[in-house]
Amino acid sequence: MKMIKSFLISLQFLTAFPIKMNLPMDKTHIEKSIKTFPLLGLFQGILFSLLLYVLTEWTSLSLLAVAFAVWLFTILLTGGIHLDGWMDASDAYFSYQDREKRLEIMQDPRTGAFGVMAVIILLSSRFLFIYEITSFGNSLTLLLIGLIPFLSKSVMGTMLLTIPAAKKDGLASFFQKAGNSSTLKVYPFYLAALYVCILFIDNQFILPSLVLTLIAIGCYLFIRKISVTSFGGITGDVLGASVEGTENILWMTLWLLHYFAMG
């Protein structure tokens, strides 16, 4: 029951699902909520794949319309919470100010030019990747799409508990205080279970899945360096930006795999 409530906490904080329940916000449930981040990502990925499958197989919509629907769904499902972090973090990072000033900029409710440009580039490139991936559509594509948010949420959870908080208050600090060194130990088991399932489905899925996993690890290492050097640690905005950035890199990787590895 605690895991179910913890998963609902993740849904409530990280998606636009209307969870109309008074959920416990004690340390135990928040810590277990962090454990469910990859599961939430997998749930999102299944929804993305399911929507793509239904629209391509059961409707007469054009590939452009299908791609637009999937692209829009990736935005609406989270209510834009991570996009807000992407814009705020972009404004702060490209200001080329010192750490304290960058943290002040992220707290500013106004969006600057860098934030606007960053979100336009992010969303337009993601639409390109989704449209072309849709045109290659096959069962392998559907499976790999499901991995994308799973890996991005794993990166977010890992960042949360392995990088110091830049501020003593805020959502990131609140979640971070509930976690501990053992919280992340379940993440590799999730990944191993997924690989076992993939092997049972078709072993040709393993190589592209490994590529996506390695790219996600690379994203974590890169974002970790940027977070520490530019912001002095993580904030809620930095975590949101990490999700959006990692997912876009993974969409791009899947797009490139179709050209150079998957035919």
mmCIF file of N, CA, C and O in Angstrom, residues 134-231:
data_model
loop_
_atom_site.group_PDB
_atom_site.id
_atom_site.type_symbol
_atom_site.label_atom_id
_atom_site.label_comp_id
_atom_site.label_asym_id
_atom_site.label_seq_id
_atom_site.Cartn_x
_atom_site.Cartn_y
_atom_site.Cartn_z
ATOM 1 N N THR A 134 8.161 7.993 -36.334
ATOM 2 C CA THR A 134 6.830 7.470 -36.676
ATOM 3 C C THR A 134 6.814 6.876 -38.077
ATOM 4 O O THR A 134 6.174 5.847 -38.327
ATOM 5 N N SER A 135 7.534 7.506 -38.981
ATOM 6 C CA SER A 135 7.563 6.999 -40.356
ATOM 7 C C SER A 135 8.288 5.668 -40.476
ATOM 8 O O SER A 135 8.070 4.914 -41.421
ATOM 9 N N PHE A 136 9.147 5.358 -39.493
ATOM 10 C CA PHE A 136 9.849 4.070 -39.469
ATOM 11 C C PHE A 136 9.081 3.022 -38.665
ATOM 12 O O PHE A 136 9.569 1.913 -38.476
ATOM 13 N N GLY A 137 7.920 3.405 -38.147
ATOM 14 C CA GLY A 137 7.187 2.650 -37.140
ATOM 15 C C GLY A 137 7.220 1.139 -37.268
ATOM 16 O O GLY A 137 6.910 0.573 -38.312
ATOM 17 N N ASN A 138 7.613 0.464 -36.201
ATOM 18 C CA ASN A 138 7.562 -0.993 -36.099
ATOM 19 C C ASN A 138 7.512 -1.360 -34.615
ATOM 20 O O ASN A 138 7.540 -0.496 -33.735
ATOM 21 N N SER A 139 7.434 -2.653 -34.332
ATOM 22 C CA SER A 139 7.326 -3.091 -32.940
ATOM 23 C C SER A 139 8.556 -2.712 -32.119
ATOM 24 O O SER A 139 8.455 -2.400 -30.937
ATOM 25 N N LEU A 140 9.727 -2.731 -32.760
ATOM 26 C CA LEU A 140 10.953 -2.354 -32.073
ATOM 27 C C LEU A 140 10.898 -0.892 -31.653
ATOM 28 O O LEU A 140 11.286 -0.525 -30.545
ATOM 29 N N THR A 141 10.377 -0.059 -32.537
ATOM 30 C CA THR A 141 10.244 1.367 -32.233
ATOM 31 C C THR A 141 9.360 1.586 -31.017
ATOM 32 O O THR A 141 9.688 2.368 -30.120
ATOM 33 N N LEU A 142 8.241 0.887 -30.964
ATOM 34 C CA LEU A 142 7.307 1.049 -29.853
ATOM 35 C C LEU A 142 7.962 0.682 -28.526
ATOM 36 O O LEU A 142 7.770 1.355 -27.508
ATOM 37 N N LEU A 143 8.746 -0.380 -28.527
ATOM 38 C CA LEU A 143 9.415 -0.809 -27.297
ATOM 39 C C LEU A 143 10.442 0.209 -26.856
ATOM 40 O O LEU A 143 10.517 0.573 -25.666
ATOM 41 N N LEU A 144 11.227 0.711 -27.782
ATOM 42 C CA LEU A 144 12.291 1.643 -27.440
ATOM 43 C C LEU A 144 11.742 2.997 -26.993
ATOM 44 O O LEU A 144 12.335 3.663 -26.139
ATOM 45 N N ILE A 145 10.616 3.409 -27.549
ATOM 46 C CA ILE A 145 9.971 4.646 -27.095
ATOM 47 C C ILE A 145 9.611 4.529 -25.617
ATOM 48 O O ILE A 145 9.755 5.488 -24.848
ATOM 49 N N GLY A 146 9.171 3.342 -25.221
ATOM 50 C CA GLY A 146 8.820 3.126 -23.823
ATOM 51 C C GLY A 146 10.002 3.297 -22.882
ATOM 52 O O GLY A 146 9.831 3.644 -21.700
ATOM 53 N N LEU A 147 11.223 3.069 -23.381
ATOM 54 C CA LEU A 147 12.418 3.192 -22.553
ATOM 55 C C LEU A 147 12.806 4.643 -22.291
ATOM 56 O O LEU A 147 13.459 4.948 -21.283
ATOM 57 N N ILE A 148 12.427 5.543 -23.188
ATOM 58 C CA ILE A 148 12.914 6.924 -23.116
ATOM 59 C C ILE A 148 12.554 7.611 -21.799
ATOM 60 O O ILE A 148 13.445 8.076 -21.077
ATOM 61 N N PRO A 149 11.272 7.710 -21.436
ATOM 62 C CA PRO A 149 10.971 8.357 -20.143
ATOM 63 C C PRO A 149 11.416 7.534 -18.941
ATOM 64 O O PRO A 149 11.692 8.091 -17.873
ATOM 65 N N PHE A 150 11.490 6.218 -19.087
ATOM 66 C CA PHE A 150 12.018 5.388 -18.001
ATOM 67 C C PHE A 150 13.448 5.810 -17.673
ATOM 68 O O PHE A 150 13.809 6.001 -16.503
ATOM 69 N N LEU A 151 14.262 5.979 -18.689
ATOM 70 C CA LEU A 151 15.660 6.349 -18.486
ATOM 71 C C LEU A 151 15.792 7.795 -18.011
ATOM 72 O O LEU A 151 16.627 8.097 -17.149
ATOM 73 N N SER A 152 14.978 8.684 -18.538
ATOM 74 C CA SER A 152 15.080 10.095 -18.124
ATOM 75 C C SER A 152 14.684 10.276 -16.665
ATOM 76 O O SER A 152 15.300 11.055 -15.931
ATOM 77 N N LYS A 153 13.650 9.542 -16.219
ATOM 78 C CA LYS A 153 13.257 9.629 -14.814
ATOM 79 C C LYS A 153 14.301 8.955 -13.910
ATOM 80 O O LYS A 153 14.488 9.365 -12.762
ATOM 81 N N SER A 154 14.977 7.949 -14.433
ATOM 82 C CA SER A 154 16.067 7.330 -13.671
ATOM 83 C C SER A 154 17.217 8.316 -13.491
ATOM 84 O O SER A 154 17.822 8.394 -12.412
ATOM 85 N N VAL A 155 17.513 9.069 -14.545
ATOM 86 C CA VAL A 155 18.548 10.099 -14.464
ATOM 87 C C VAL A 155 18.157 11.153 -13.428
ATOM 88 O O VAL A 155 18.977 11.574 -12.602
ATOM 89 N N MET A 156 16.899 11.572 -13.447
ATOM 90 C CA MET A 156 16.436 12.582 -12.499
ATOM 91 C C MET A 156 16.569 12.092 -11.061
ATOM 92 O O MET A 156 17.065 12.817 -10.182
ATOM 93 N N GLY A 157 16.135 10.870 -10.798
ATOM 94 C CA GLY A 157 16.230 10.326 -9.454
ATOM 95 C C GLY A 157 17.672 10.180 -8.991
ATOM 96 O O GLY A 157 17.999 10.457 -7.829
ATOM 97 N N THR A 158 18.544 9.765 -9.906
ATOM 98 C CA THR A 158 19.956 9.618 -9.569
ATOM 99 C C THR A 158 20.596 10.967 -9.268
ATOM 100 O O THR A 158 21.366 11.107 -8.316
ATOM 101 N N MET A 159 20.257 11.968 -10.069
ATOM 102 C CA MET A 159 20.759 13.320 -9.813
ATOM 103 C C MET A 159 20.299 13.819 -8.449
ATOM 104 O O MET A 159 21.070 14.432 -7.704
ATOM 105 N N LEU A 160 19.046 13.557 -8.139
ATOM 106 C CA LEU A 160 18.456 14.053 -6.898
ATOM 107 C C LEU A 160 19.251 13.612 -5.671
ATOM 108 O O LEU A 160 19.423 14.390 -4.719
ATOM 109 N N LEU A 161 19.753 12.372 -5.700
ATOM 110 C CA LEU A 161 20.403 11.818 -4.509
ATOM 111 C C LEU A 161 21.918 11.694 -4.611
ATOM 112 O O LEU A 161 22.558 11.165 -3.705
ATOM 113 N N THR A 162 22.494 12.173 -5.704
ATOM 114 C CA THR A 162 23.958 12.091 -5.834
ATOM 115 C C THR A 162 24.611 13.456 -6.039
ATOM 116 O O THR A 162 25.844 13.543 -6.072
ATOM 117 N N ILE A 163 23.807 14.509 -6.180
ATOM 118 C CA ILE A 163 24.337 15.857 -6.374
ATOM 119 C C ILE A 163 23.779 16.747 -5.268
ATOM 120 O O ILE A 163 22.574 16.730 -5.013
ATOM 121 N N PRO A 164 24.614 17.524 -4.613
ATOM 122 C CA PRO A 164 24.130 18.385 -3.527
ATOM 123 C C PRO A 164 23.097 19.396 -4.029
ATOM 124 O O PRO A 164 23.116 19.803 -5.194
ATOM 125 N N ALA A 165 22.206 19.783 -3.156
ATOM 126 C CA ALA A 165 21.217 20.807 -3.495
ATOM 127 C C ALA A 165 21.872 22.180 -3.495
ATOM 128 O O ALA A 165 22.707 22.487 -2.639
ATOM 129 N N ALA A 166 21.511 23.013 -4.465
ATOM 130 C CA ALA A 166 22.063 24.367 -4.538
ATOM 131 C C ALA A 166 21.394 25.296 -3.540
ATOM 132 O O ALA A 166 21.947 26.333 -3.179
ATOM 133 N N LYS A 167 20.181 24.925 -3.095
ATOM 134 C CA LYS A 167 19.437 25.728 -2.129
ATOM 135 C C LYS A 167 18.945 24.831 -0.995
ATOM 136 O O LYS A 167 18.758 23.630 -1.195
ATOM 137 N N LYS A 168 18.734 25.420 0.152
ATOM 138 C CA LYS A 168 18.264 24.663 1.305
ATOM 139 C C LYS A 168 16.743 24.523 1.323
ATOM 140 O O LYS A 168 16.198 23.778 2.144
ATOM 141 N N ASP A 169 16.069 25.256 0.435
ATOM 142 C CA ASP A 169 14.621 25.142 0.344
ATOM 143 C C ASP A 169 14.245 24.724 -1.071
ATOM 144 O O ASP A 169 15.105 24.502 -1.913
ATOM 145 N N GLY A 170 12.971 24.579 -1.334
ATOM 146 C CA GLY A 170 12.528 24.190 -2.664
ATOM 147 C C GLY A 170 12.171 22.718 -2.747
ATOM 148 O O GLY A 170 12.461 21.925 -1.842
ATOM 149 N N LEU A 171 11.545 22.346 -3.858
ATOM 150 C CA LEU A 171 11.049 20.982 -4.033
ATOM 151 C C LEU A 171 12.179 19.952 -4.077
ATOM 152 O O LEU A 171 12.066 18.867 -3.509
ATOM 153 N N ALA A 172 13.272 20.307 -4.775
ATOM 154 C CA ALA A 172 14.394 19.358 -4.876
ATOM 155 C C ALA A 172 14.972 19.047 -3.504
ATOM 156 O O ALA A 172 15.242 17.884 -3.169
ATOM 157 N N SER A 173 15.161 20.089 -2.694
ATOM 158 C CA SER A 173 15.697 19.890 -1.354
ATOM 159 C C SER A 173 14.747 19.075 -0.490
ATOM 160 O O SER A 173 15.175 18.220 0.295
ATOM 161 N N PHE A 174 13.448 19.323 -0.648
ATOM 162 C CA PHE A 174 12.434 18.595 0.122
ATOM 163 C C PHE A 174 12.513 17.096 -0.164
ATOM 164 O O PHE A 174 12.510 16.274 0.766
ATOM 165 N N PHE A 175 12.596 16.713 -1.440
ATOM 166 C CA PHE A 175 12.699 15.299 -1.800
ATOM 167 C C PHE A 175 14.062 14.734 -1.401
ATOM 168 O O PHE A 175 14.157 13.586 -0.945
ATOM 169 N N GLN A 176 15.099 15.527 -1.573
ATOM 170 C CA GLN A 176 16.445 15.045 -1.304
ATOM 171 C C GLN A 176 16.633 14.670 0.167
ATOM 172 O O GLN A 176 17.306 13.686 0.488
ATOM 173 N N LYS A 177 16.023 15.436 1.051
ATOM 174 C CA LYS A 177 16.151 15.172 2.486
ATOM 175 C C LYS A 177 15.513 13.842 2.885
ATOM 176 O O LYS A 177 15.860 13.269 3.926
ATOM 177 N N ALA A 178 14.580 13.355 2.073
ATOM 178 C CA ALA A 178 13.900 12.100 2.399
ATOM 179 C C ALA A 178 14.671 10.878 1.907
ATOM 180 O O ALA A 178 14.454 9.768 2.385
ATOM 181 N N GLY A 179 15.558 11.069 0.955
ATOM 182 C CA GLY A 179 16.294 9.954 0.380
ATOM 183 C C GLY A 179 17.546 9.616 1.161
ATOM 184 O O GLY A 179 17.974 10.350 2.052
ATOM 185 N N ASN A 180 18.145 8.491 0.822
ATOM 186 C CA ASN A 180 19.406 8.072 1.431
ATOM 187 C C ASN A 180 20.183 7.228 0.431
ATOM 188 O O ASN A 180 19.727 7.007 -0.701
ATOM 189 N N SER A 181 21.335 6.762 0.850
ATOM 190 C CA SER A 181 22.233 6.044 -0.066
ATOM 191 C C SER A 181 21.630 4.753 -0.614
ATOM 192 O O SER A 181 22.039 4.267 -1.679
ATOM 193 N N SER A 182 20.675 4.177 0.096
ATOM 194 C CA SER A 182 20.096 2.900 -0.347
ATOM 195 C C SER A 182 18.883 3.080 -1.265
ATOM 196 O O SER A 182 18.435 2.103 -1.870
ATOM 197 N N THR A 183 18.403 4.306 -1.376
ATOM 198 C CA THR A 183 17.184 4.550 -2.159
ATOM 199 C C THR A 183 17.356 4.145 -3.621
ATOM 200 O O THR A 183 16.455 3.567 -4.229
ATOM 201 N N LEU A 184 18.527 4.433 -4.168
ATOM 202 C CA LEU A 184 18.760 4.206 -5.594
ATOM 203 C C LEU A 184 19.121 2.762 -5.931
ATOM 204 O O LEU A 184 19.233 2.417 -7.113
ATOM 205 N N LYS A 185 19.310 1.912 -4.927
ATOM 206 C CA LYS A 185 19.734 0.539 -5.189
ATOM 207 C C LYS A 185 18.720 -0.244 -6.004
ATOM 208 O O LYS A 185 19.058 -1.236 -6.661
ATOM 209 N N VAL A 186 17.459 0.191 -5.987
ATOM 210 C CA VAL A 186 16.427 -0.526 -6.717
ATOM 211 C C VAL A 186 16.467 -0.206 -8.215
ATOM 212 O O VAL A 186 15.979 -1.005 -9.031
ATOM 213 N N TYR A 187 17.066 0.912 -8.594
ATOM 214 C CA TYR A 187 17.087 1.315 -10.003
ATOM 215 C C TYR A 187 17.735 0.270 -10.923
ATOM 216 O O TYR A 187 17.181 -0.058 -11.981
ATOM 217 N N PRO A 188 18.918 -0.264 -10.575
ATOM 218 C CA PRO A 188 19.510 -1.294 -11.449
ATOM 219 C C PRO A 188 18.641 -2.544 -11.581
ATOM 220 O O PRO A 188 18.650 -3.195 -12.635
ATOM 221 N N PHE A 189 17.889 -2.877 -10.547
ATOM 222 C CA PHE A 189 17.000 -4.041 -10.627
ATOM 223 C C PHE A 189 15.862 -3.790 -11.621
ATOM 224 O O PHE A 189 15.452 -4.696 -12.348
ATOM 225 N N TYR A 190 15.342 -2.555 -11.618
ATOM 226 C CA TYR A 190 14.336 -2.204 -12.620
ATOM 227 C C TYR A 190 14.899 -2.401 -14.025
ATOM 228 O O TYR A 190 14.249 -2.987 -14.900
ATOM 229 N N LEU A 191 16.101 -1.887 -14.233
ATOM 230 C CA LEU A 191 16.727 -1.961 -15.554
ATOM 231 C C LEU A 191 16.990 -3.406 -15.950
ATOM 232 O O LEU A 191 16.728 -3.808 -17.097
ATOM 233 N N ALA A 192 17.486 -4.204 -15.014
ATOM 234 C CA ALA A 192 17.752 -5.612 -15.300
ATOM 235 C C ALA A 192 16.466 -6.354 -15.646
ATOM 236 O O ALA A 192 16.440 -7.183 -16.577
ATOM 237 N N ALA A 193 15.392 -6.055 -14.917
ATOM 238 C CA ALA A 193 14.101 -6.693 -15.199
ATOM 239 C C ALA A 193 13.616 -6.338 -16.597
ATOM 240 O O ALA A 193 13.079 -7.198 -17.322
ATOM 241 N N LEU A 194 13.826 -5.090 -16.996
ATOM 242 C CA LEU A 194 13.437 -4.675 -18.344
ATOM 243 C C LEU A 194 14.234 -5.423 -19.402
ATOM 244 O O LEU A 194 13.679 -5.872 -20.412
ATOM 245 N N TYR A 195 15.539 -5.584 -19.171
ATOM 246 C CA TYR A 195 16.367 -6.295 -20.137
ATOM 247 C C TYR A 195 15.964 -7.764 -20.245
ATOM 248 O O TYR A 195 15.990 -8.338 -21.345
ATOM 249 N N VAL A 196 15.585 -8.364 -19.136
ATOM 250 C CA VAL A 196 15.104 -9.748 -19.174
ATOM 251 C C VAL A 196 13.838 -9.842 -20.014
ATOM 252 O O VAL A 196 13.688 -10.752 -20.849
ATOM 253 N N CYS A 197 12.931 -8.903 -19.813
ATOM 254 C CA CYS A 197 11.695 -8.880 -20.613
ATOM 255 C C CYS A 197 12.002 -8.699 -22.087
ATOM 256 O O CYS A 197 11.389 -9.344 -22.953
ATOM 257 N N ILE A 198 12.967 -7.816 -22.381
ATOM 258 C CA ILE A 198 13.353 -7.568 -23.769
ATOM 259 C C ILE A 198 13.919 -8.838 -24.402
ATOM 260 O O ILE A 198 13.628 -9.163 -25.564
ATOM 261 N N LEU A 199 14.738 -9.576 -23.640
ATOM 262 C CA LEU A 199 15.306 -10.822 -24.153
ATOM 263 C C LEU A 199 14.220 -11.829 -24.495
ATOM 264 O O LEU A 199 14.312 -12.556 -25.491
ATOM 265 N N PHE A 200 13.187 -11.881 -23.681
ATOM 266 C CA PHE A 200 12.088 -12.805 -23.937
ATOM 267 C C PHE A 200 11.290 -12.390 -25.169
ATOM 268 O O PHE A 200 10.746 -13.232 -25.883
ATOM 269 N N ILE A 201 11.193 -11.091 -25.405
ATOM 270 C CA ILE A 201 10.442 -10.607 -26.570
ATOM 271 C C ILE A 201 11.221 -10.870 -27.850
ATOM 272 O O ILE A 201 10.745 -11.513 -28.778
ATOM 273 N N ASP A 202 12.452 -10.356 -27.909
ATOM 274 C CA ASP A 202 13.303 -10.557 -29.088
ATOM 275 C C ASP A 202 14.686 -10.005 -28.765
ATOM 276 O O ASP A 202 14.813 -8.825 -28.421
ATOM 277 N N ASN A 203 15.721 -10.828 -28.897
ATOM 278 C CA ASN A 203 17.056 -10.378 -28.501
ATOM 279 C C ASN A 203 17.627 -9.297 -29.416
ATOM 280 O O ASN A 203 18.639 -8.683 -29.089
ATOM 281 N N GLN A 204 16.984 -9.033 -30.565
ATOM 282 C CA GLN A 204 17.476 -7.960 -31.429
ATOM 283 C C GLN A 204 17.216 -6.585 -30.797
ATOM 284 O O GLN A 204 17.784 -5.576 -31.217
ATOM 285 N N PHE A 205 16.363 -6.561 -29.772
ATOM 286 C CA PHE A 205 16.068 -5.304 -29.097
ATOM 287 C C PHE A 205 17.175 -4.895 -28.130
ATOM 288 O O PHE A 205 17.245 -3.746 -27.705
ATOM 289 N N ILE A 206 18.044 -5.839 -27.748
ATOM 290 C CA ILE A 206 19.018 -5.585 -26.704
ATOM 291 C C ILE A 206 20.022 -4.504 -27.084
ATOM 292 O O ILE A 206 20.294 -3.585 -26.291
ATOM 293 N N LEU A 207 20.601 -4.585 -28.270
ATOM 294 C CA LEU A 207 21.647 -3.633 -28.652
ATOM 295 C C LEU A 207 21.152 -2.186 -28.651
ATOM 296 O O LEU A 207 21.785 -1.325 -28.015
ATOM 297 N N PRO A 208 20.048 -1.864 -29.336
ATOM 298 C CA PRO A 208 19.582 -0.472 -29.269
ATOM 299 C C PRO A 208 19.184 -0.052 -27.861
ATOM 300 O O PRO A 208 19.350 1.114 -27.491
ATOM 301 N N SER A 209 18.690 -0.989 -27.052
ATOM 302 C CA SER A 209 18.350 -0.662 -25.661
ATOM 303 C C SER A 209 19.605 -0.305 -24.877
ATOM 304 O O SER A 209 19.607 0.631 -24.064
ATOM 305 N N LEU A 210 20.691 -1.058 -25.109
ATOM 306 C CA LEU A 210 21.960 -0.756 -24.450
ATOM 307 C C LEU A 210 22.498 0.603 -24.883
ATOM 308 O O LEU A 210 23.036 1.354 -24.064
ATOM 309 N N VAL A 211 22.346 0.910 -26.153
ATOM 310 C CA VAL A 211 22.797 2.211 -26.651
ATOM 311 C C VAL A 211 22.050 3.337 -25.937
ATOM 312 O O VAL A 211 22.664 4.313 -25.474
ATOM 313 N N LEU A 212 20.731 3.221 -25.839
ATOM 314 C CA LEU A 212 19.944 4.240 -25.147
ATOM 315 C C LEU A 212 20.372 4.370 -23.682
ATOM 316 O O LEU A 212 20.463 5.483 -23.147
ATOM 317 N N THR A 213 20.633 3.237 -23.036
ATOM 318 C CA THR A 213 21.054 3.255 -21.635
ATOM 319 C C THR A 213 22.396 3.959 -21.472
ATOM 320 O O THR A 213 22.577 4.785 -20.558
ATOM 321 N N LEU A 214 23.339 3.662 -22.350
ATOM 322 C CA LEU A 214 24.656 4.295 -22.275
ATOM 323 C C LEU A 214 24.561 5.795 -22.539
ATOM 324 O O LEU A 214 25.255 6.598 -21.890
ATOM 325 N N ILE A 215 23.706 6.182 -23.465
ATOM 326 C CA ILE A 215 23.506 7.605 -23.739
ATOM 327 C C ILE A 215 22.913 8.298 -22.517
ATOM 328 O O ILE A 215 23.307 9.421 -22.164
ATOM 329 N N ALA A 216 21.973 7.637 -21.848
ATOM 330 C CA ALA A 216 21.372 8.208 -20.633
ATOM 331 C C ALA A 216 22.431 8.391 -19.543
ATOM 332 O O ALA A 216 22.439 9.412 -18.840
ATOM 333 N N ILE A 217 23.321 7.431 -19.399
ATOM 334 C CA ILE A 217 24.413 7.555 -18.422
ATOM 335 C C ILE A 217 25.307 8.735 -18.786
ATOM 336 O O ILE A 217 25.729 9.512 -17.917
ATOM 337 N N GLY A 218 25.588 8.884 -20.081
ATOM 338 C CA GLY A 218 26.384 10.015 -20.541
ATOM 339 C C GLY A 218 25.699 11.344 -20.241
ATOM 340 O O GLY A 218 26.353 12.315 -19.843
ATOM 341 N N CYS A 219 24.383 11.380 -20.399
ATOM 342 C CA CYS A 219 23.617 12.594 -20.082
ATOM 343 C C CYS A 219 23.746 12.925 -18.604
ATOM 344 O O CYS A 219 23.923 14.091 -18.230
ATOM 345 N N TYR A 220 23.652 11.903 -17.761
ATOM 346 C CA TYR A 220 23.777 12.124 -16.320
ATOM 347 C C TYR A 220 25.142 12.735 -15.991
ATOM 348 O O TYR A 220 25.225 13.719 -15.233
ATOM 349 N N LEU A 221 26.204 12.182 -16.534
ATOM 350 C CA LEU A 221 27.546 12.669 -16.232
ATOM 351 C C LEU A 221 27.731 14.103 -16.710
ATOM 352 O O LEU A 221 28.324 14.945 -16.015
ATOM 353 N N PHE A 222 27.188 14.409 -17.894
ATOM 354 C CA PHE A 222 27.307 15.759 -18.441
ATOM 355 C C PHE A 222 26.502 16.760 -17.606
ATOM 356 O O PHE A 222 27.002 17.830 -17.240
ATOM 357 N N ILE A 223 25.258 16.399 -17.286
ATOM 358 C CA ILE A 223 24.401 17.300 -16.518
ATOM 359 C C ILE A 223 24.951 17.495 -15.113
ATOM 360 O O ILE A 223 24.855 18.583 -14.538
ATOM 361 N N ARG A 224 25.510 16.444 -14.545
ATOM 362 C CA ARG A 224 26.119 16.551 -13.217
ATOM 363 C C ARG A 224 27.207 17.622 -13.213
ATOM 364 O O ARG A 224 27.271 18.469 -12.313
ATOM 365 N N LYS A 225 28.058 17.588 -14.222
ATOM 366 C CA LYS A 225 29.147 18.563 -14.302
ATOM 367 C C LYS A 225 28.600 19.973 -14.446
ATOM 368 O O LYS A 225 29.058 20.907 -13.756
ATOM 369 N N ILE A 226 27.622 20.144 -15.332
ATOM 370 C CA ILE A 226 27.038 21.471 -15.550
ATOM 371 C C ILE A 226 26.354 21.976 -14.287
ATOM 372 O O ILE A 226 26.480 23.154 -13.909
ATOM 373 N N SER A 227 25.626 21.094 -13.602
ATOM 374 C CA SER A 227 24.879 21.486 -12.405
ATOM 375 C C SER A 227 25.808 21.993 -11.311
ATOM 376 O O SER A 227 25.537 23.015 -10.676
ATOM 377 N N VAL A 228 26.900 21.278 -11.098
ATOM 378 C CA VAL A 228 27.822 21.636 -10.018
ATOM 379 C C VAL A 228 28.610 22.899 -10.359
ATOM 380 O O VAL A 228 28.749 23.801 -9.521
ATOM 381 N N THR A 229 29.120 22.975 -11.578
ATOM 382 C CA THR A 229 29.966 24.113 -11.941
ATOM 383 C C THR A 229 29.166 25.393 -12.165
ATOM 384 O O THR A 229 29.649 26.484 -11.840
ATOM 385 N N SER A 230 27.958 25.281 -12.703
ATOM 386 C CA SER A 230 27.185 26.476 -13.054
ATOM 387 C C SER A 230 26.207 26.926 -11.978
ATOM 388 O O SER A 230 25.922 28.116 -11.854
ATOM 389 N N PHE A 231 25.675 25.957 -11.203
ATOM 390 C CA PHE A 231 24.649 26.303 -10.215
ATOM 391 C C PHE A 231 25.024 25.933 -8.785
ATOM 392 O O PHE A 231 24.291 26.248 -7.855
#
